[in-house]
Short mmCIF file of C-alpha atoms and ligand atoms in Angstrom, two decimals:
data_model
loop_
_atom_site.label_atom_id
_atom_site.label_comp_id
_atom_site.label_asym_id
_atom_site.label_seq_id
_atom_site.Cartn_x
_atom_site.Cartn_y
_atom_site.Cartn_z
CA MET A 284 -0.01 0.32 -0.20
CA SER A 285 1.44 3.62 -1.08
CA LYS A 286 1.81 6.20 2.15
CA ASN A 287 -1.33 7.96 0.54
CA ASN A 288 -3.43 4.61 0.76
CA ASP A 289 -2.02 3.87 3.41
CA GLU A 290 -2.61 7.12 5.03
CA LEU A 291 -6.22 6.99 3.54
CA PHE A 292 -7.44 4.10 5.07
CA LYS A 293 -6.01 5.02 8.74
CA ASN A 294 -8.46 7.81 8.10
CA VAL A 295 -11.17 6.55 7.08
CA ILE A 296 -10.98 3.78 9.98
CA GLY A 297 -10.53 7.03 12.26
CA HIS A 298 -13.48 8.59 11.09
CA ALA A 299 -15.55 5.53 11.61
CA LYS A 300 -14.66 5.48 15.03
CA GLU A 301 -14.84 9.09 15.73
CA TYR A 302 -18.63 9.45 14.32
CA GLY A 303 -19.90 6.13 15.45
CA PHE A 304 -19.44 3.81 12.32
CA VAL A 305 -17.30 0.99 14.04
CA PHE A 306 -15.78 0.40 17.03
CA PRO A 307 -13.07 -2.64 18.04
CA SER A 308 -15.14 -4.60 19.73
CA SER A 309 -14.84 -5.52 23.86
CA GLU A 310 -12.49 -1.99 23.25
CA ILE A 311 -12.02 -1.64 26.90
CA TYR A 312 -10.91 -4.88 27.81
CA ASP A 313 -8.44 -4.45 24.95
CA GLY A 314 -10.34 -5.23 21.96
CA LEU A 315 -10.53 -9.33 20.34
CA SER A 316 -9.16 -9.19 17.37
CA ALA A 317 -10.85 -9.60 13.90
CA VAL A 318 -14.42 -8.52 15.94
CA TYR A 319 -15.97 -5.54 15.58
CA ASP A 320 -19.17 -4.28 16.62
CA TYR A 321 -21.12 -1.40 14.48
CA GLY A 322 -21.75 1.86 16.40
CA GLN A 323 -25.10 4.11 15.90
CA LEU A 324 -24.76 5.37 12.40
CA GLY A 325 -23.25 1.90 11.14
CA ALA A 326 -25.95 -0.11 12.23
CA GLU A 327 -27.86 2.31 10.25
CA LEU A 328 -25.51 2.10 7.18
CA LYS A 329 -25.29 -1.27 7.45
CA ASN A 330 -29.84 -1.66 7.69
CA ASN A 331 -29.88 0.23 4.20
CA LEU A 332 -27.06 -1.99 2.46
CA LYS A 333 -29.51 -4.80 3.70
CA THR A 334 -32.88 -3.27 2.44
CA TYR A 335 -30.87 -2.40 -0.81
CA TRP A 336 -29.31 -5.88 -1.32
CA TRP A 337 -32.78 -7.49 -0.24
CA LYS A 338 -35.29 -5.70 -2.23
CA SER A 339 -33.10 -5.92 -5.46
CA MET A 340 -33.29 -9.60 -4.81
CA VAL A 341 -36.35 -10.71 -3.66
CA GLN A 342 -38.58 -7.46 -3.77
CA MET A 343 -37.48 -7.58 -7.35
CA ASN A 344 -37.65 -10.97 -8.75
CA GLU A 345 -40.68 -12.99 -8.28
CA ASN A 346 -38.78 -16.10 -8.48
CA ILE A 347 -36.70 -15.59 -5.64
CA VAL A 348 -38.30 -16.02 -2.10
CA GLY A 349 -36.25 -15.01 1.46
CA LEU A 350 -35.19 -16.93 4.18
CA ASP A 351 -34.00 -16.76 8.02
CA SER A 352 -32.50 -20.52 8.85
CA ALA A 353 -30.74 -20.84 11.82
CA ILE A 354 -27.02 -20.64 12.91
CA PHE A 355 -27.50 -23.85 14.51
CA MET A 356 -27.33 -26.69 12.23
CA HIS A 357 -27.23 -30.57 12.73
CA PRO A 358 -23.30 -31.33 12.57
CA LYS A 359 -23.68 -34.03 9.72
CA ILE A 360 -24.93 -31.26 7.20
CA TRP A 361 -21.27 -30.16 7.71
CA LYS A 362 -19.73 -33.44 7.22
CA ALA A 363 -22.18 -33.37 3.96
CA SER A 364 -20.90 -30.43 3.10
CA GLY A 365 -16.93 -31.05 3.14
CA HIS A 366 -16.44 -28.49 5.91
CA VAL A 367 -15.54 -30.19 8.48
CA ASP A 368 -12.67 -32.67 6.10
CA GLY A 369 -11.79 -29.69 3.48
CA PHE A 370 -13.09 -25.57 4.85
CA ALA A 371 -9.26 -25.14 5.89
CA ASP A 372 -6.43 -22.51 5.39
CA PRO A 373 -2.78 -23.37 4.75
CA MET A 374 -0.54 -21.70 7.71
CA ILE A 375 2.81 -20.84 9.05
CA ASP A 376 4.02 -19.93 11.90
CA ASN A 377 7.47 -17.52 12.28
CA LYS A 378 9.40 -19.02 14.75
CA ASP A 379 10.86 -15.86 16.45
CA SER A 380 7.62 -13.20 16.00
CA LYS A 381 5.10 -16.88 16.90
CA LYS A 382 3.34 -15.12 15.08
CA ARG A 383 0.65 -17.29 12.64
CA TYR A 384 0.07 -15.89 9.24
CA ARG A 385 -1.49 -17.92 5.85
CA ALA A 386 1.14 -18.57 3.59
CA ASP A 387 -1.11 -17.71 0.83
CA ASN A 388 -1.01 -13.96 2.34
CA LEU A 389 2.24 -13.62 2.32
CA ILE A 390 2.94 -14.93 -0.75
CA GLU A 391 0.33 -12.54 -1.87
CA ASP A 392 1.85 -9.53 -0.21
CA LYS A 393 4.78 -10.79 -1.92
CA ILE A 394 3.50 -9.95 -5.53
CA ALA A 395 2.31 -7.12 -4.97
CA LYS A 396 5.73 -6.36 -3.81
CA TYR A 397 7.04 -7.02 -6.68
CA GLU A 398 4.63 -5.33 -9.10
CA SER A 399 4.73 -2.26 -7.02
CA GLU A 400 8.90 -2.24 -7.82
CA GLY A 401 7.27 -2.14 -11.68
CA LYS A 402 8.70 -6.68 -11.38
CA LYS A 403 5.93 -7.51 -13.56
CA GLU A 404 7.51 -10.70 -15.06
CA LYS A 405 8.49 -12.21 -11.44
CA ALA A 406 5.14 -11.18 -9.85
CA GLU A 407 3.69 -13.40 -13.05
CA ILE A 408 5.82 -16.33 -12.00
CA LEU A 409 5.30 -16.61 -8.21
CA GLN A 410 1.44 -16.26 -9.16
CA GLN A 411 1.55 -19.36 -11.06
CA ALA A 412 3.09 -21.51 -8.62
CA MET A 413 1.15 -20.43 -5.63
CA ASP A 414 -2.22 -20.91 -8.14
CA ALA A 415 -0.73 -24.49 -9.27
CA ALA A 416 0.32 -25.16 -4.96
CA LEU A 417 -3.01 -24.17 -4.15
CA THR A 418 -4.73 -26.13 -7.06
CA ALA A 419 -2.72 -29.54 -6.29
CA ASP A 420 -2.55 -28.52 -2.01
CA ASP A 421 0.65 -28.42 -2.04
CA LEU A 422 1.50 -27.57 0.57
CA SER A 423 5.71 -27.77 0.89
CA ALA A 424 4.90 -26.31 -2.76
CA LEU A 425 4.27 -23.31 -1.10
CA LYS A 426 6.85 -23.43 2.00
CA ASN A 427 9.26 -23.85 -0.94
CA LEU A 428 7.81 -20.61 -2.75
CA ILE A 429 7.63 -18.69 0.64
CA GLU A 430 12.31 -19.83 1.22
CA GLU A 431 13.15 -19.19 -2.36
CA HIS A 432 11.30 -15.22 -2.39
CA GLN A 433 13.44 -14.79 0.66
CA ILE A 434 9.80 -14.26 2.29
CA VAL A 435 10.31 -12.15 5.99
CA CYS A 436 7.92 -12.30 8.96
CA PRO A 437 6.36 -8.53 9.13
CA VAL A 438 6.66 -8.82 12.81
CA SER A 439 10.01 -10.13 13.42
CA GLY A 440 12.06 -9.70 9.34
CA THR A 441 13.23 -13.27 10.04
CA ARG A 442 13.06 -16.37 7.71
CA ASN A 443 12.73 -18.78 10.75
CA TRP A 444 9.60 -20.34 9.65
CA THR A 445 7.55 -23.91 10.66
CA ASP A 446 6.52 -25.89 8.19
CA VAL A 447 2.90 -24.98 6.72
CA ARG A 448 -0.09 -26.88 7.64
CA GLN A 449 -4.22 -26.88 7.12
CA PHE A 450 -5.62 -25.17 9.80
CA ASN A 451 -9.96 -25.93 10.37
CA LEU A 452 -11.30 -22.62 10.06
CA MET A 453 -14.58 -24.12 11.64
CA PHE A 454 -15.72 -22.58 15.06
CA SER A 455 -17.05 -25.40 17.67
CA THR A 456 -19.03 -25.74 20.70
CA GLN A 457 -21.52 -27.78 22.90
CA MET A 458 -24.88 -27.97 22.89
CA GLY A 459 -26.98 -29.56 25.22
CA ALA A 460 -26.70 -33.76 25.32
CA MET A 461 -27.61 -35.57 21.25
CA ALA A 462 -29.79 -38.88 21.51
CA GLU A 463 -26.81 -39.69 19.16
CA GLY A 464 -24.06 -39.42 21.86
CA SER A 465 -22.05 -36.11 20.08
CA ASP A 466 -23.13 -32.82 21.51
CA GLU A 467 -20.33 -31.11 19.08
CA VAL A 468 -21.91 -27.91 16.80
CA TYR A 469 -20.70 -25.62 14.64
CA LEU A 470 -20.93 -21.89 14.02
CA ARG A 471 -22.08 -21.44 10.96
CA PRO A 472 -18.88 -20.65 8.44
CA GLU A 473 -21.38 -19.77 5.82
CA THR A 474 -25.13 -19.27 5.00
CA ALA A 475 -25.57 -21.46 2.02
CA GLN A 476 -26.06 -24.28 4.18
CA GLY A 477 -29.54 -23.12 5.58
CA ILE A 478 -31.17 -22.77 2.18
CA PHE A 479 -29.82 -26.38 0.69
CA VAL A 480 -31.44 -27.94 3.44
CA ASN A 481 -34.59 -26.00 3.09
CA PHE A 482 -35.10 -26.23 -0.44
CA LEU A 483 -37.68 -28.36 -0.95
CA ASN A 484 -39.54 -26.78 2.53
CA VAL A 485 -39.41 -23.84 0.67
CA GLN A 486 -40.09 -25.41 -2.66
CA LYS A 487 -43.10 -27.74 -1.96
CA SER A 488 -44.55 -25.07 0.32
CA GLY A 489 -43.54 -22.13 -1.98
CA ARG A 490 -45.21 -23.78 -4.76
CA MET A 491 -41.87 -22.83 -6.62
CA LYS A 492 -40.69 -23.50 -9.98
CA ILE A 493 -37.27 -23.68 -11.37
CA PRO A 494 -35.21 -21.38 -12.14
CA PHE A 495 -35.80 -19.82 -8.56
CA GLY A 496 -33.15 -18.66 -6.22
CA ILE A 497 -33.76 -18.29 -2.11
CA ALA A 498 -32.30 -15.50 -0.82
CA GLN A 499 -30.87 -14.94 2.70
CA ILE A 500 -28.84 -12.62 5.28
CA GLY A 501 -27.18 -13.59 8.34
CA LYS A 502 -24.37 -14.20 9.86
CA ALA A 503 -21.20 -16.56 9.42
CA PHE A 504 -18.64 -17.67 11.34
CA ARG A 505 -14.82 -18.11 10.46
CA ASN A 506 -11.39 -18.72 12.83
CA GLU A 507 -9.88 -16.80 10.35
CA VAL A 508 -5.37 -17.28 10.27
CA ILE A 509 -5.19 -14.08 10.63
CA ALA A 510 -6.75 -11.11 11.22
CA ARG A 511 -6.19 -8.04 8.96
CA GLN A 512 -7.34 -4.32 7.18
CA PHE A 513 -10.16 -3.81 9.47
CA ILE A 514 -13.62 -4.95 9.17
CA MET A 515 -12.31 -6.79 5.48
CA ARG A 516 -11.57 -10.12 7.21
CA MET A 517 -13.44 -10.60 10.82
CA ARG A 518 -14.06 -14.20 12.68
CA GLU A 519 -18.21 -12.73 12.79
CA PHE A 520 -19.48 -11.42 10.36
CA GLU A 521 -22.52 -11.14 7.96
CA GLN A 522 -23.30 -12.72 4.53
CA MET A 523 -25.48 -12.06 1.95
CA GLU A 524 -26.19 -15.26 0.05
CA MET A 525 -29.06 -16.31 -2.54
CA GLN A 526 -29.31 -19.79 -4.06
CA PHE A 527 -30.46 -20.19 -7.73
CA PHE A 528 -31.57 -23.32 -8.38
CA VAL A 529 -31.83 -24.65 -12.28
CA ARG A 530 -32.37 -27.32 -14.56
CA PRO A 531 -28.90 -29.48 -14.75
CA GLY A 532 -27.23 -28.05 -18.80
CA THR A 533 -28.43 -24.33 -18.25
CA GLU A 534 -26.30 -23.05 -15.18
CA MET A 535 -24.19 -21.52 -17.82
CA GLU A 536 -26.27 -19.11 -18.45
CA TRP A 537 -27.17 -18.68 -15.38
CA TYR A 538 -23.88 -18.29 -14.49
CA LYS A 539 -22.94 -15.18 -17.01
CA HIS A 540 -26.51 -13.67 -15.71
CA TRP A 541 -25.93 -13.95 -11.84
CA LYS A 542 -22.17 -12.12 -12.99
CA GLU A 543 -23.62 -9.36 -15.31
CA THR A 544 -26.50 -8.87 -12.92
CA ARG A 545 -24.51 -9.14 -9.27
CA LEU A 546 -21.91 -6.24 -11.10
CA LYS A 547 -24.53 -3.71 -12.71
CA TRP A 548 -26.20 -3.86 -8.84
CA HIS A 549 -22.97 -2.69 -7.66
CA LEU A 550 -22.14 -0.38 -10.29
CA ALA A 551 -25.50 1.08 -9.03
CA ILE A 552 -24.55 2.58 -5.61
CA GLY A 553 -22.13 5.00 -7.91
CA THR A 554 -18.77 3.55 -7.43
CA PRO A 555 -16.86 4.20 -10.46
CA GLU A 556 -16.13 1.04 -12.94
CA ASN A 557 -12.98 0.72 -13.45
CA LYS A 558 -12.78 -0.38 -9.05
CA TYR A 559 -14.32 -3.09 -9.84
CA ARG A 560 -12.63 -6.28 -11.93
CA PHE A 561 -13.91 -10.07 -12.21
CA HIS A 562 -11.56 -12.46 -11.24
CA ASP A 563 -12.10 -16.04 -12.37
CA HIS A 564 -10.81 -19.10 -10.43
CA VAL A 565 -8.12 -21.15 -11.07
CA LYS A 566 -8.24 -23.08 -7.83
CA LEU A 567 -12.21 -24.33 -7.58
CA ALA A 568 -13.77 -25.22 -4.56
CA HIS A 569 -14.53 -28.61 -4.25
CA TYR A 570 -18.42 -28.35 -5.40
CA ALA A 571 -17.64 -25.74 -8.45
CA ASN A 572 -17.53 -26.04 -11.81
CA ALA A 573 -17.04 -22.39 -12.30
CA ALA A 574 -16.21 -19.45 -9.69
CA VAL A 575 -15.27 -15.52 -10.60
CA ASP A 576 -15.31 -12.87 -7.27
CA ILE A 577 -16.05 -9.72 -8.05
CA GLU A 578 -12.85 -7.63 -6.71
CA PHE A 579 -13.18 -4.32 -5.58
CA GLU A 580 -10.07 -1.52 -5.45
CA PHE A 581 -9.79 -1.05 -1.90
CA PRO A 582 -7.00 1.50 -0.10
CA PHE A 583 -5.13 -1.56 0.30
CA GLY A 584 -5.22 -3.12 -3.50
CA PHE A 585 -7.87 -5.75 -5.55
CA LYS A 586 -9.82 -7.52 -3.36
CA GLU A 587 -12.65 -10.14 -2.95
CA VAL A 588 -15.86 -8.61 -2.26
CA GLU A 589 -18.35 -11.19 -4.00
CA GLY A 590 -18.20 -14.71 -4.95
CA ILE A 591 -20.19 -15.95 -8.24
CA HIS A 592 -20.12 -19.84 -8.19
CA SER A 593 -21.57 -22.11 -10.18
CA ARG A 594 -21.78 -24.95 -7.62
CA THR A 595 -23.58 -27.95 -9.75
CA ASP A 596 -25.67 -29.83 -7.67
CA PHE A 597 -22.54 -31.04 -4.72
CA ASP A 598 -24.83 -29.73 -1.93
CA LEU A 599 -28.14 -31.37 -2.57
CA SER A 600 -26.33 -34.64 -4.01
CA GLN A 601 -24.78 -35.13 -0.79
CA HIS A 602 -27.30 -34.09 1.59
CA GLN A 603 -29.64 -36.27 0.10
CA LYS A 604 -26.48 -39.11 0.81
CA PHE A 605 -25.94 -37.76 4.30
CA SER A 606 -29.89 -37.55 5.42
CA GLY A 607 -31.49 -40.32 2.88
CA LYS A 608 -34.11 -38.10 2.07
CA LYS A 609 -34.47 -36.83 -1.69
CA MET A 610 -33.73 -33.86 -2.04
CA GLN A 611 -35.30 -34.35 -5.75
CA TYR A 612 -37.48 -31.63 -7.52
CA PHE A 613 -40.25 -32.79 -10.17
CA ASP A 614 -40.05 -30.97 -13.42
CA ASN A 615 -43.65 -30.60 -14.84
CA ASP A 616 -42.49 -28.34 -17.64
CA LEU A 617 -39.63 -31.32 -18.19
CA ASN A 618 -42.92 -33.65 -18.95
CA GLN A 619 -45.03 -31.79 -20.74
CA GLU A 620 -41.95 -31.16 -23.13
CA GLY A 621 -41.75 -34.71 -23.92
CA LYS A 622 -38.05 -35.22 -21.85
CA PRO A 623 -37.95 -38.82 -20.72
CA TYR A 624 -37.75 -38.20 -17.44
CA GLY A 625 -39.03 -35.29 -14.75
CA ASN A 626 -37.06 -35.32 -11.76
CA TYR A 627 -33.69 -34.23 -10.72
CA ILE A 628 -31.16 -32.83 -8.45
CA PRO A 629 -31.05 -29.07 -9.54
CA TYR A 630 -28.51 -26.83 -10.26
CA VAL A 631 -27.32 -24.17 -8.01
CA ILE A 632 -25.85 -20.79 -8.97
CA GLU A 633 -24.81 -18.69 -6.04
CA THR A 634 -24.05 -15.27 -6.02
CA SER A 635 -22.15 -14.81 -1.86
CA ILE A 636 -21.13 -11.50 -0.54
CA GLY A 637 -20.12 -10.58 2.83
CA LEU A 638 -21.98 -7.26 4.27
CA ASP A 639 -18.83 -6.11 6.04
CA ARG A 640 -16.31 -5.99 2.79
CA LEU A 641 -20.10 -4.48 1.32
CA PHE A 642 -19.98 -1.42 4.27
CA LEU A 643 -16.03 -1.14 3.89
CA LEU A 644 -16.49 -0.52 0.58
CA THR A 645 -19.25 1.74 0.47
CA LEU A 646 -17.14 3.76 2.76
CA CYS A 647 -13.38 4.23 0.94
CA ASN A 648 -15.92 5.11 -1.88
CA ALA A 649 -17.95 7.79 0.01
CA TYR A 650 -15.20 9.33 1.74
CA GLU A 651 -13.28 12.19 1.10
CA GLU A 652 -10.88 15.12 2.21
CA GLU A 653 -12.20 17.67 0.12
CA ASP A 654 -10.53 21.13 -0.46
CA LEU A 655 -12.39 24.26 -0.47
CA SER A 656 -10.11 26.80 0.13
CA SER A 657 -10.70 29.62 -2.14
CA ASP A 658 -8.07 33.46 -2.89
CA GLU A 659 -9.44 34.92 0.45
CA ARG A 660 -9.32 31.59 2.90
CA GLN A 661 -8.46 27.89 3.19
CA ASP A 662 -10.94 25.85 3.75
CA SER A 663 -11.52 22.41 4.31
CA ARG A 664 -14.30 19.50 4.95
CA THR A 665 -14.31 15.76 5.10
CA VAL A 666 -17.70 14.72 3.68
CA LEU A 667 -19.18 10.79 3.19
CA HIS A 668 -20.97 11.00 -0.64
CA LEU A 669 -23.35 8.28 0.13
CA HIS A 670 -26.11 7.08 -1.88
CA PRO A 671 -29.11 9.20 -0.62
CA ALA A 672 -31.17 6.31 -0.33
CA LEU A 673 -28.05 4.44 1.59
CA ALA A 674 -27.40 7.67 3.57
CA PRO A 675 -27.82 6.59 7.79
CA VAL A 676 -29.12 9.98 7.87
CA LYS A 677 -31.29 11.24 5.38
CA ALA A 678 -32.34 14.73 6.54
CA THR A 679 -30.97 17.12 9.33
CA VAL A 680 -33.08 19.84 10.89
CA LEU A 681 -31.33 23.02 11.96
CA PRO A 682 -32.58 26.26 13.65
CA LEU A 683 -30.10 28.82 12.86
CA THR A 684 -30.59 30.66 15.94
CA LYS A 685 -32.06 29.35 19.72
CA LYS A 686 -34.18 31.80 19.98
CA ASP A 687 -37.65 33.36 18.17
CA GLY A 688 -39.64 31.04 18.06
CA LEU A 689 -36.55 28.89 15.57
CA PRO A 690 -36.04 26.31 17.65
CA GLU A 691 -40.29 25.07 17.94
CA LYS A 692 -40.19 25.23 13.68
CA ALA A 693 -37.75 23.02 13.55
CA ARG A 694 -38.96 20.30 16.23
CA GLN A 695 -43.14 20.54 14.27
CA ILE A 696 -41.03 19.77 10.71
CA MET A 697 -39.23 17.16 12.78
CA ASP A 698 -41.83 15.37 13.84
CA LYS A 699 -43.70 15.64 10.59
CA LEU A 700 -41.35 14.16 8.67
CA LYS A 701 -39.52 11.77 10.97
CA TYR A 702 -42.33 8.78 10.15
CA ASP A 703 -40.51 8.71 6.71
CA PHE A 704 -37.50 9.07 7.41
CA ASN A 705 -34.48 8.68 9.76
CA MET A 706 -34.16 12.39 10.64
CA GLN A 707 -31.95 14.17 13.10
CA TYR A 708 -32.20 18.00 15.15
CA ASP A 709 -29.53 19.72 15.63
CA GLU A 710 -29.02 22.97 17.23
CA LYS A 711 -25.74 23.11 18.84
CA ASP A 712 -22.71 25.20 17.51
CA SER A 713 -22.66 27.39 14.16
CA ILE A 714 -24.73 26.58 11.62
CA GLY A 715 -21.43 26.59 9.61
CA LYS A 716 -20.13 23.58 12.14
CA ARG A 717 -22.97 21.84 12.36
CA TYR A 718 -23.53 21.74 7.96
CA ARG A 719 -19.83 20.17 8.33
CA ARG A 720 -21.09 17.68 10.90
CA GLN A 721 -23.76 16.16 8.28
CA ASP A 722 -21.30 16.31 5.72
CA ALA A 723 -18.78 14.14 7.63
CA ILE A 724 -21.80 11.95 8.44
CA GLY A 725 -23.29 11.17 4.86
CA THR A 726 -26.57 13.25 5.46
CA PRO A 727 -27.29 14.45 2.06
CA PHE A 728 -29.29 17.44 3.07
CA CYS A 729 -29.68 19.89 5.60
CA ILE A 730 -33.03 21.34 6.66
CA THR A 731 -32.55 25.18 7.80
CA VAL A 732 -35.28 26.99 10.03
CA ASP A 733 -34.92 30.48 9.69
CA HIS A 734 -36.44 34.08 10.51
CA GLN A 735 -38.21 34.25 7.05
CA SER A 736 -39.96 30.68 7.62
CA LEU A 737 -41.83 31.95 10.73
CA GLU A 738 -43.16 34.70 8.34
CA ASP A 739 -43.82 32.24 4.92
CA ASP A 740 -43.65 28.84 5.41
CA THR A 741 -40.81 27.81 3.79
CA VAL A 742 -37.17 26.69 4.95
CA THR A 743 -33.82 25.96 2.67
CA ILE A 744 -32.60 22.95 1.47
CA ARG A 745 -28.60 22.62 2.21
CA HIS A 746 -27.37 19.44 -0.81
CA ARG A 747 -24.05 17.99 0.60
CA ASP A 748 -22.05 16.53 -2.44
CA SER A 749 -23.09 20.68 -3.66
CA MET A 750 -23.62 22.82 -0.90
CA LYS A 751 -26.20 24.42 -2.61
CA GLN A 752 -29.44 25.71 -1.10
CA GLU A 753 -32.26 26.12 -2.18
CA ARG A 754 -35.82 27.82 -0.90
CA VAL A 755 -38.70 25.58 -0.95
CA LEU A 756 -42.74 25.61 1.21
CA THR A 757 -42.16 23.26 4.28
CA LYS A 758 -45.25 21.55 3.09
CA ASP A 759 -43.09 20.49 -0.46
CA LEU A 760 -40.31 18.75 2.13
CA LYS A 761 -41.96 15.17 2.46
CA ASN A 762 -42.40 14.59 -1.70
CA ILE A 763 -38.36 16.23 -2.05
CA ILE A 764 -36.45 14.31 -0.03
CA GLY A 765 -39.02 11.38 -0.63
CA GLU A 766 -38.07 11.58 -4.25
CA LEU A 767 -34.67 11.74 -3.41
CA VAL A 768 -33.77 8.92 -1.04
CA SER A 769 -36.64 6.92 -3.00
CA TRP A 770 -34.74 2.97 -3.40
CA LYS A 771 -36.33 3.82 -6.72
CA ASN A 772 -33.35 5.47 -7.77
CA LEU A 773 -31.14 2.78 -7.42
CA LEU A 774 -32.98 -0.27 -8.25
CA SER A 775 -34.41 0.89 -11.43
P1 ATP B 946 -11.46 -15.06 1.22
O1 ATP B 946 -10.96 -15.87 -0.15
O2 ATP B 946 -11.17 -13.57 1.53
O3 ATP B 946 -11.35 -15.84 2.64
P2 ATP B 946 -13.57 -16.70 0.46
O4 ATP B 946 -13.23 -16.92 -0.95
O5 ATP B 946 -12.97 -17.66 1.64
O6 ATP B 946 -12.93 -14.74 0.85
P3 ATP B 946 -16.05 -17.12 0.50
O7 ATP B 946 -16.98 -18.17 0.90
O8 ATP B 946 -17.12 -16.71 -1.15
O9 ATP B 946 -15.41 -16.19 0.37
O10 ATP B 946 -17.57 -15.90 0.82
C1 ATP B 946 -18.08 -15.45 0.52
C2 ATP B 946 -18.46 -13.67 1.09
O11 ATP B 946 -18.11 -13.46 2.28
C3 ATP B 946 -16.46 -13.01 0.53
O12 ATP B 946 -17.06 -13.06 -0.82
C4 ATP B 946 -16.29 -11.96 1.58
O13 ATP B 946 -16.87 -10.80 1.16
C5 ATP B 946 -17.36 -12.61 2.74
N1 ATP B 946 -16.63 -13.26 3.79
C6 ATP B 946 -15.92 -13.93 3.65
N2 ATP B 946 -14.85 -14.15 4.66
C7 ATP B 946 -14.87 -13.48 5.52
C8 ATP B 946 -14.80 -13.16 6.69
N3 ATP B 946 -13.83 -13.23 7.43
N4 ATP B 946 -14.39 -11.70 6.99
C9 ATP B 946 -15.37 -10.98 6.39
N5 ATP B 946 -16.18 -11.20 5.09
C10 ATP B 946 -15.92 -12.62 4.42
#
């Protein structure tokens, strides 16, 4: 990360804490590694991001429905899905610093270093060698790469490494007394399995016809080897996943469809297109026949935000095998088309986005330290250019002064609008300072009540990005704000 980007990222993290977006968890006890709490504004922004996803997936698509499955699930599910045996990362310890790393992350950092030094060829060769080692699950090849490229521990600066070992990422805990004897259960490492095991429940009770999707938002837990980059890699995080069930043989069409649809969804927030790229997986997960990441350019480089995976019929077939229950779908249309069979296990296209990474992306993208200096004076402001539909506070009502009945008038306006929008009221400090405070939290509109308001029932609306003001009738406020913060602007 260059110094500028490094500084920018530190400022974003500082800003998130200072204004109540994100706090380190258990901070008064010195924190808990890779766990974070969302503050008063963070909770609002997070809810808005969820709403955006849910509306676009569930409400906008007649053939996609929602689900809210439990975090605890029968432990056999994780055996069937392959997580008990295969959900592991390659880790390596430095014997001097006693720090643990993901071997592939250390190598990725070296690749980035080569790139930043203009050593393109070296970077490419190392990338290919790492991909080959990961594809073959060859742990000693990873260790060799670390040695060959003289990768040192960022903390101790030494090359005194252990061997590379696999480390399972699932958290487990004990649950009551289970009939079969074993009482070990896992905290789900992904929300997807809750969808798979409910596939027939939803299909039958909702009379769903293929192709159809099931969407869910919920917590997932992974005992990540190393926590990095703020809320980018957490041990407790939230996923928004959708499994789309299709006829076998049609999966590549749908894979393409969801790849395009999901990128459009990202761009609608107002993020520049050149900040995104697709990254095709070389090493496919055990369940996939195609997979791509949507990557975003964070201040620390391009990183995965969302995965689109063609999961074949792997998960449903495994659950059929492990549960002994049929997971087949009867395709009446197929029978009517005169095809010889109507029963099959559907194929699945998955879209899986991390809510916390989306949150970080949104914050990084919105954050600007804007220089407003003119010939006469130096000035600057920090502003979050959030899409109005996503902004935590939609509008703030500000009486110009604390006297002459202005606060009362401002309160009346606030009381009318608060049923429709998340509002704030602020009468402390100069009007300029109050505007800056709202800019810093991304409030798109400031409504100022002045003496003229008492005479003709008008107020000024100040627009966050342009800082332009216009005078409008109080009775029109609801429509004006409603139009500008409408979900329609994001969804259509
Ligand atoms: P990575 O390679 O970065 O570990 P992954 O490929 O394991 O991610 P998936 O299993 O595809 O991730 O999960 C889907 C999405 O969940 C990711 O695109 C990411 O946005 C999010 N996600 C995964 N792990 C974490 C984590 N530890 N913290 C925050 N979000 C995560």
